[in-house]
Short mmCIF file of C-alpha atoms and ligand atoms in Angstrom, two decimals:
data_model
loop_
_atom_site.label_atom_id
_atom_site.label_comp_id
_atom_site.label_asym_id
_atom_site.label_seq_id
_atom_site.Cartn_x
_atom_site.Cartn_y
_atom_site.Cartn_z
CA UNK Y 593 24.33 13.57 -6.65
CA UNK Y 594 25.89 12.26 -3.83
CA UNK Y 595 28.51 9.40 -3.97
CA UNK Y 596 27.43 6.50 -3.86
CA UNK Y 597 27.78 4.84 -0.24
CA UNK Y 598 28.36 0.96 -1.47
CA UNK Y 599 31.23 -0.82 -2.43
CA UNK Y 600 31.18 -3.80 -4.87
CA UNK Y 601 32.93 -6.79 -2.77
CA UNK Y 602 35.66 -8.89 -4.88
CA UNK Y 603 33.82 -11.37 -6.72
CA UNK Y 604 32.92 -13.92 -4.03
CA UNK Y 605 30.88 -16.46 -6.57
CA UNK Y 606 27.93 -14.52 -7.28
CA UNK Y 607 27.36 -11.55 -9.02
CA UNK Y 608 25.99 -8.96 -6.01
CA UNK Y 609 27.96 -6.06 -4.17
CA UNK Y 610 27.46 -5.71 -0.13
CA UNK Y 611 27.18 -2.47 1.63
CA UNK Y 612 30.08 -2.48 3.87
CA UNK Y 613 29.81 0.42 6.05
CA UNK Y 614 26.82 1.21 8.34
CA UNK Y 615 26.14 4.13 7.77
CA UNK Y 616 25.07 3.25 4.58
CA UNK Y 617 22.01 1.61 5.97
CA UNK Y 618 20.21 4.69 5.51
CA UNK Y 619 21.35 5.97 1.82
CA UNK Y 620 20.08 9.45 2.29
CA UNK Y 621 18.46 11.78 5.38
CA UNK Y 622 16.27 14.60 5.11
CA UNK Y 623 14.58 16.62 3.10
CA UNK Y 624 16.40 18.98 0.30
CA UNK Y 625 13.81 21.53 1.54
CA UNK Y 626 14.41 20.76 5.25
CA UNK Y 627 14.57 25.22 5.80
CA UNK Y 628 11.23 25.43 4.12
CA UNK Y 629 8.32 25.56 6.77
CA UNK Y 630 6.23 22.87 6.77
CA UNK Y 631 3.15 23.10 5.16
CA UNK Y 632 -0.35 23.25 7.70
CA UNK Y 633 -2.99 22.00 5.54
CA UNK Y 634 -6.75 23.77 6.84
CA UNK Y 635 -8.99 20.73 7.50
CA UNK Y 636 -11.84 23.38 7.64
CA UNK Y 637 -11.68 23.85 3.47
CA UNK Y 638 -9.22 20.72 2.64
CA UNK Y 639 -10.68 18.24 -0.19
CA UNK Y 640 -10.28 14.95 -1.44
CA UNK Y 641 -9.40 13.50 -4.96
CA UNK Y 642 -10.93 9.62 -5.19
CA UNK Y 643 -9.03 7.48 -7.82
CA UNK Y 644 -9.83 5.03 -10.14
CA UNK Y 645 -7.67 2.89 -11.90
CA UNK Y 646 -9.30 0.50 -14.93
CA UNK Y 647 -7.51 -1.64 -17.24
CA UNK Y 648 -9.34 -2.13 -20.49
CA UNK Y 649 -8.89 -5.30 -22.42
CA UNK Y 650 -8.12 -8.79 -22.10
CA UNK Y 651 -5.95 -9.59 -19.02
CA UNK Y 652 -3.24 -12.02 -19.75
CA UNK Y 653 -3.41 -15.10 -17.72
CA UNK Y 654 -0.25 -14.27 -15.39
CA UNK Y 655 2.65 -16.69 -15.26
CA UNK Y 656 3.58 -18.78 -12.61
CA UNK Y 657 6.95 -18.20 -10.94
CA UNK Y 658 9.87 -20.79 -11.22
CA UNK Y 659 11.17 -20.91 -7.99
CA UNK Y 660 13.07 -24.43 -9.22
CA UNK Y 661 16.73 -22.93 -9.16
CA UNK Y 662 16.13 -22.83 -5.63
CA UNK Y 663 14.60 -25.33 -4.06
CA UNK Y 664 14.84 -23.76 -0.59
CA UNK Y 665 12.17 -21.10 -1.73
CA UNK Y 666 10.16 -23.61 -4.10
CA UNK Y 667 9.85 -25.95 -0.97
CA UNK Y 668 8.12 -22.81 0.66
CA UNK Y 669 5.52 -22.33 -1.99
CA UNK Y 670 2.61 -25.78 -2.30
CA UNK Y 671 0.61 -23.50 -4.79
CA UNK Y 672 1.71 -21.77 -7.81
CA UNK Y 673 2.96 -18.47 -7.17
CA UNK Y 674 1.64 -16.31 -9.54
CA UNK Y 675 3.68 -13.36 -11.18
CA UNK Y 676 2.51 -9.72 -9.70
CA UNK Y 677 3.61 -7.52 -12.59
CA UNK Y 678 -0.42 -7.30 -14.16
CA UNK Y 679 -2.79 -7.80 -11.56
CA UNK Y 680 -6.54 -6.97 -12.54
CA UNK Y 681 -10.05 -8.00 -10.69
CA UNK Y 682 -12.73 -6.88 -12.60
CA UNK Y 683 -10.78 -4.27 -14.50
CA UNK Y 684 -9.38 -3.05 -12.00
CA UNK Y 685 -5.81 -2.50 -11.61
CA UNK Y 686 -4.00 -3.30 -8.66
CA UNK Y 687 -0.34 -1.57 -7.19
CA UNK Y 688 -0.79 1.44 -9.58
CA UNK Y 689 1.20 4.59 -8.29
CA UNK Y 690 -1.60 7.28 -7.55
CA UNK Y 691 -0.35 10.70 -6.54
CA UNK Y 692 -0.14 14.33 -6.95
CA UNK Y 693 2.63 15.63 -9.50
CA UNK Y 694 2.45 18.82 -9.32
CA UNK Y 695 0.12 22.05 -8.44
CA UNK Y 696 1.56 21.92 -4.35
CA UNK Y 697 3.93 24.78 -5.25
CA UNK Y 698 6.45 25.35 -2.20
CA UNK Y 699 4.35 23.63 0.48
CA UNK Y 700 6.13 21.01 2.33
CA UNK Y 701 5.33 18.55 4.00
CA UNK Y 702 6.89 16.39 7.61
CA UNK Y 703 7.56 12.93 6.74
CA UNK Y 704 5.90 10.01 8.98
CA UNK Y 705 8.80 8.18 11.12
CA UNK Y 706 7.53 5.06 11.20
CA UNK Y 707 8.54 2.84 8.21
CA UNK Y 708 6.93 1.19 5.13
CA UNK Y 709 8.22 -2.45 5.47
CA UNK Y 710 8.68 -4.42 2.71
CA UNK Y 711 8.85 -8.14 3.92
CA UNK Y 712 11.25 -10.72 2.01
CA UNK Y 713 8.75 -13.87 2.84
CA UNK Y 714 8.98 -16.84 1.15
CA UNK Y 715 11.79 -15.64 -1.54
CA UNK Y 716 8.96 -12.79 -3.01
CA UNK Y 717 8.34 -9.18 -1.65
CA UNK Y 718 5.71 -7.99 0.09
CA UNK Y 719 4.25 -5.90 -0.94
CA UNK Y 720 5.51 -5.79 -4.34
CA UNK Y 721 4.90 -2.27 -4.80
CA UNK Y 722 5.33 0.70 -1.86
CA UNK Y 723 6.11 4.01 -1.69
CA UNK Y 724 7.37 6.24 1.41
CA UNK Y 725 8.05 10.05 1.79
CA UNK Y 726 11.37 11.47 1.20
CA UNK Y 727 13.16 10.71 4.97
CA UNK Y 728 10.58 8.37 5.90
CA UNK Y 729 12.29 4.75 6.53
CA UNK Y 730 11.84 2.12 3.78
CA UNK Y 731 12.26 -0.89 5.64
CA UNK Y 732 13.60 -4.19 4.38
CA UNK Y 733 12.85 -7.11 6.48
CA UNK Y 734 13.99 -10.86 5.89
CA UNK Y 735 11.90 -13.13 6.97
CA UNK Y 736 13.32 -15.93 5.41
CA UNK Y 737 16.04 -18.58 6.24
CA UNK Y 738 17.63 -17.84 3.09
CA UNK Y 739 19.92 -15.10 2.18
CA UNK Y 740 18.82 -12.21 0.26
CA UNK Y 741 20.48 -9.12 -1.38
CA UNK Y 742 18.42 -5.71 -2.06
CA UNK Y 743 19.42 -4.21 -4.64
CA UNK Y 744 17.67 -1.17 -5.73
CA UNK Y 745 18.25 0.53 -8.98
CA UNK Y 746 17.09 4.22 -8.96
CA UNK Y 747 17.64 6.59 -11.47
CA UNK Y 748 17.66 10.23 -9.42
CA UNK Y 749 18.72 9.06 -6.17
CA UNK Y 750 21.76 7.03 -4.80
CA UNK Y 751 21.49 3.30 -5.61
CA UNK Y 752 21.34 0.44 -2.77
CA UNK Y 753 22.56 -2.93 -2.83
CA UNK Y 754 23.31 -4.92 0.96
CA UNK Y 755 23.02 -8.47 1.81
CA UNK Y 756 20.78 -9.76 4.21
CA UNK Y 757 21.81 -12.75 5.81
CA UNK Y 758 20.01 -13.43 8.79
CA UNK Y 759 16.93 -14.37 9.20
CA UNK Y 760 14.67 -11.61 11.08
CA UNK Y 761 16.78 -8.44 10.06
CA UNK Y 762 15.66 -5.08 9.09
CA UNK Y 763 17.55 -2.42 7.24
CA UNK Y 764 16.44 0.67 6.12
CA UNK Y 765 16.81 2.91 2.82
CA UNK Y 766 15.52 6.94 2.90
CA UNK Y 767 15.15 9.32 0.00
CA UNK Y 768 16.49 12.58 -0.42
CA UNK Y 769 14.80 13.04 -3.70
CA UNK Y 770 11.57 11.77 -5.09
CA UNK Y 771 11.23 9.16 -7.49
CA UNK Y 772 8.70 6.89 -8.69
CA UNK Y 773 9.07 3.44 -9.72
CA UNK Y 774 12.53 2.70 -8.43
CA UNK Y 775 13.39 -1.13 -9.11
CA UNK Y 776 14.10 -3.31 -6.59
CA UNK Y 777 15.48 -6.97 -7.07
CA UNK Y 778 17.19 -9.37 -5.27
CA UNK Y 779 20.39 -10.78 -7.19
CA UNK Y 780 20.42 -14.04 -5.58
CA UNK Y 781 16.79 -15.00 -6.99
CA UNK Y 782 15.93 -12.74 -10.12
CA UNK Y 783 12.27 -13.40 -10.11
CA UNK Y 784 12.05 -11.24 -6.37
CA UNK Y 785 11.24 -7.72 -7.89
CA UNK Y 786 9.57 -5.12 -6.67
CA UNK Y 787 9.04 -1.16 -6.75
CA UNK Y 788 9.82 1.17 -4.93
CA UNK Y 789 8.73 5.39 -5.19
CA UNK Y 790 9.74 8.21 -2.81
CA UNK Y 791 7.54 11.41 -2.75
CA UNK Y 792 7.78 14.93 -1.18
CA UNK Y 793 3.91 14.90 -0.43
CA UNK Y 794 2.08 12.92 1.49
CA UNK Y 795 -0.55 12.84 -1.57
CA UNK Y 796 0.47 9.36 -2.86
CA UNK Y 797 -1.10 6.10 -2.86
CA UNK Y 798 -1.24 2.69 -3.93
CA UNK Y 799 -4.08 0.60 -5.63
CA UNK Y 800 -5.89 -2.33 -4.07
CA UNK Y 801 -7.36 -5.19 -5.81
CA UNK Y 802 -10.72 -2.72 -6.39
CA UNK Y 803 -8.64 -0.51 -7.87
CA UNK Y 804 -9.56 2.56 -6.22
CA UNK Y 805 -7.66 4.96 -3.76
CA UNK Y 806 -8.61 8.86 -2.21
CA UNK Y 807 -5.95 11.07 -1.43
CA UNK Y 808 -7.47 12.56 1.62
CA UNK Y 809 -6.75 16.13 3.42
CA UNK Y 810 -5.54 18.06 -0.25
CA UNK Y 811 -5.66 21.78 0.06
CA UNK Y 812 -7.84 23.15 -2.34
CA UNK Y 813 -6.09 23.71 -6.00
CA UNK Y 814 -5.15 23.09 -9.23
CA UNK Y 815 -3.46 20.08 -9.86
CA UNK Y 816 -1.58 17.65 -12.16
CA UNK Y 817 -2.67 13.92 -10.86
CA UNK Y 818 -0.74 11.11 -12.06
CA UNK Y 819 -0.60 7.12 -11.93
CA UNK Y 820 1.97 5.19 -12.89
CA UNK Y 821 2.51 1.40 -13.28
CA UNK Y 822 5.62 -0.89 -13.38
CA UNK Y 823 4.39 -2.38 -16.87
CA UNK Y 824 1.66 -0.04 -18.42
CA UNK Y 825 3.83 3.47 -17.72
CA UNK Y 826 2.42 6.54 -16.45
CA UNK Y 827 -0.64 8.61 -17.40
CA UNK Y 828 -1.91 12.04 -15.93
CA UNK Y 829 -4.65 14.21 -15.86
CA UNK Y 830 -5.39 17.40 -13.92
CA UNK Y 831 -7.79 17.96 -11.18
CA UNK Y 832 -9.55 21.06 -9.32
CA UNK Y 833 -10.13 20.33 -5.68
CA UNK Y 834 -12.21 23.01 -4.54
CA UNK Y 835 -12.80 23.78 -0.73
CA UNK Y 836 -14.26 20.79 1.28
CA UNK Y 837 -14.89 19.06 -2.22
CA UNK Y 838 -14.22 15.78 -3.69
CA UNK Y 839 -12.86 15.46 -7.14
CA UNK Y 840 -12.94 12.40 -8.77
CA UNK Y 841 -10.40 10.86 -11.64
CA UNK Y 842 -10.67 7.97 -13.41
CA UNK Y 843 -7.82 7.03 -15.30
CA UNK Y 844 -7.98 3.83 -18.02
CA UNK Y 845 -5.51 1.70 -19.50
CA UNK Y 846 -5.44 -0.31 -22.65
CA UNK Y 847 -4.39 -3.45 -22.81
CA UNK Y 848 -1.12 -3.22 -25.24
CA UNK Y 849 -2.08 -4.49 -28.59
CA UNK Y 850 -0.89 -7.29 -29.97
CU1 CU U 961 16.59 -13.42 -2.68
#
């Protein structure tokens, strides 16, 4: 574990801490298995694995956000905002975690350089759930007039927390470790969360509103898949992917009971 790069400020009448040197506007860089070669997959017997993601049970009717303690961000928002933690269409669950836990051995894999962006619009995230490779840029964008803080709150890798002040400005966080399900929040307004997960495969993916992903170009294998979800957990299953096939996993949740 590296040291952490921030520094809480004196208390300056709220409750957030404020990276103060640049070059903690990347956390981490590269890959802990940057000597390894990278992995070539062979598109000639590379397979698929297509996802589905179901949520059994009755769907609570989501809240709507109070946005009240700021009017700023309420005066944004002429329709309820609804709260993203359980979104389901049709059973269907939406911003599930798909991706390949284990079964890729000592492959590895380049990272993409261009970033994920996660917009601060309106005083919410979007998206509310996104995922990157380990050295890929997450990127943080305000959009907004207002001032936000990111504050993310890993549990393997180094945590973040930096102000962003102006309206238009990026910032970027990388991984040096995976991690799924990191939480990010802004301390300013508590109801901005969202989720964050860093991979060292590019085998990842994140559910739309039907619920259903494919994990394209996956060498033929043996592996463990798993999906995970900010308020139903994790579940996994394995898969075979044999040459030029397509596997296909459904995974269910309940609905908690009670
Ligand atoms: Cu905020």
């Amino acid at each position: 574990m590296k040291p952490a790069c921030l520094r809480p400020l004196p208390a300056i009448g709220m409750a957030i801490a404020v990276a103060l040197s640049a070059s903690c506007s990347k956390t981490e860089s590269g890959a802990p298995k940057a000597n390894a070669p990278v992995a070539t997959v062979d598109p000639t017997t590379a397979g698929s694995i297509q996802v589905q993601v179901s949520y059994n049970g009755p769907v609570p009717t989501p809240k709507v956000i109070n946005m009240n303690g700021t009017p700023a961000c309420a005066a944004l928002h002429p329709e309820p905002v609804l709260d993203p933690r359980l979104v389901v269409h049709d059973g269907r669950l939406t911003n599930a975690v798909v991706y390949i836990k284990s079964g890729l051995g000592d492959r590895t894999f380049a990272a993409p350089t261009s970033p994920v962006v996660i917009d601060q619009k309106g005083c919410l995230y979007d998206p509310h759930v996104a995922a990157v490779m380990i050295g890929q840029p997450l990127q943080f964008r305000n959009s907004d007039q207002e001032a936000h803080n990111v504050h993310g709150r890993p549990k393997n890798v180094d945590s973040w927390n930096f102000l962003m002040s102006r309206p238009g400005s990026t910032r970027d966080v990388t991984f040096d470790k995976p991690e799924v399900g990191i939480p990010v929040g802004c301390d300013v307004h508590p109801w901005m969360q969202a989720y964050a997960s860093a991979f060292d495969s590019p085998y990842f993916a994140i559910t739309p509103s039907n619920g259903t992903v494919e994990l394209k170009q996956v060498p033929p294998g043996e592996y463990v898949l798993a999906v995970w979800h900010e308020t139903l957990g994790s579940l996994v299953k394995p898969v075979t992917v044999a040459p030029r096939g397509t596997a296909k996993v459904d995974f269910a949740y309940q609905a908690p009971q009670g």
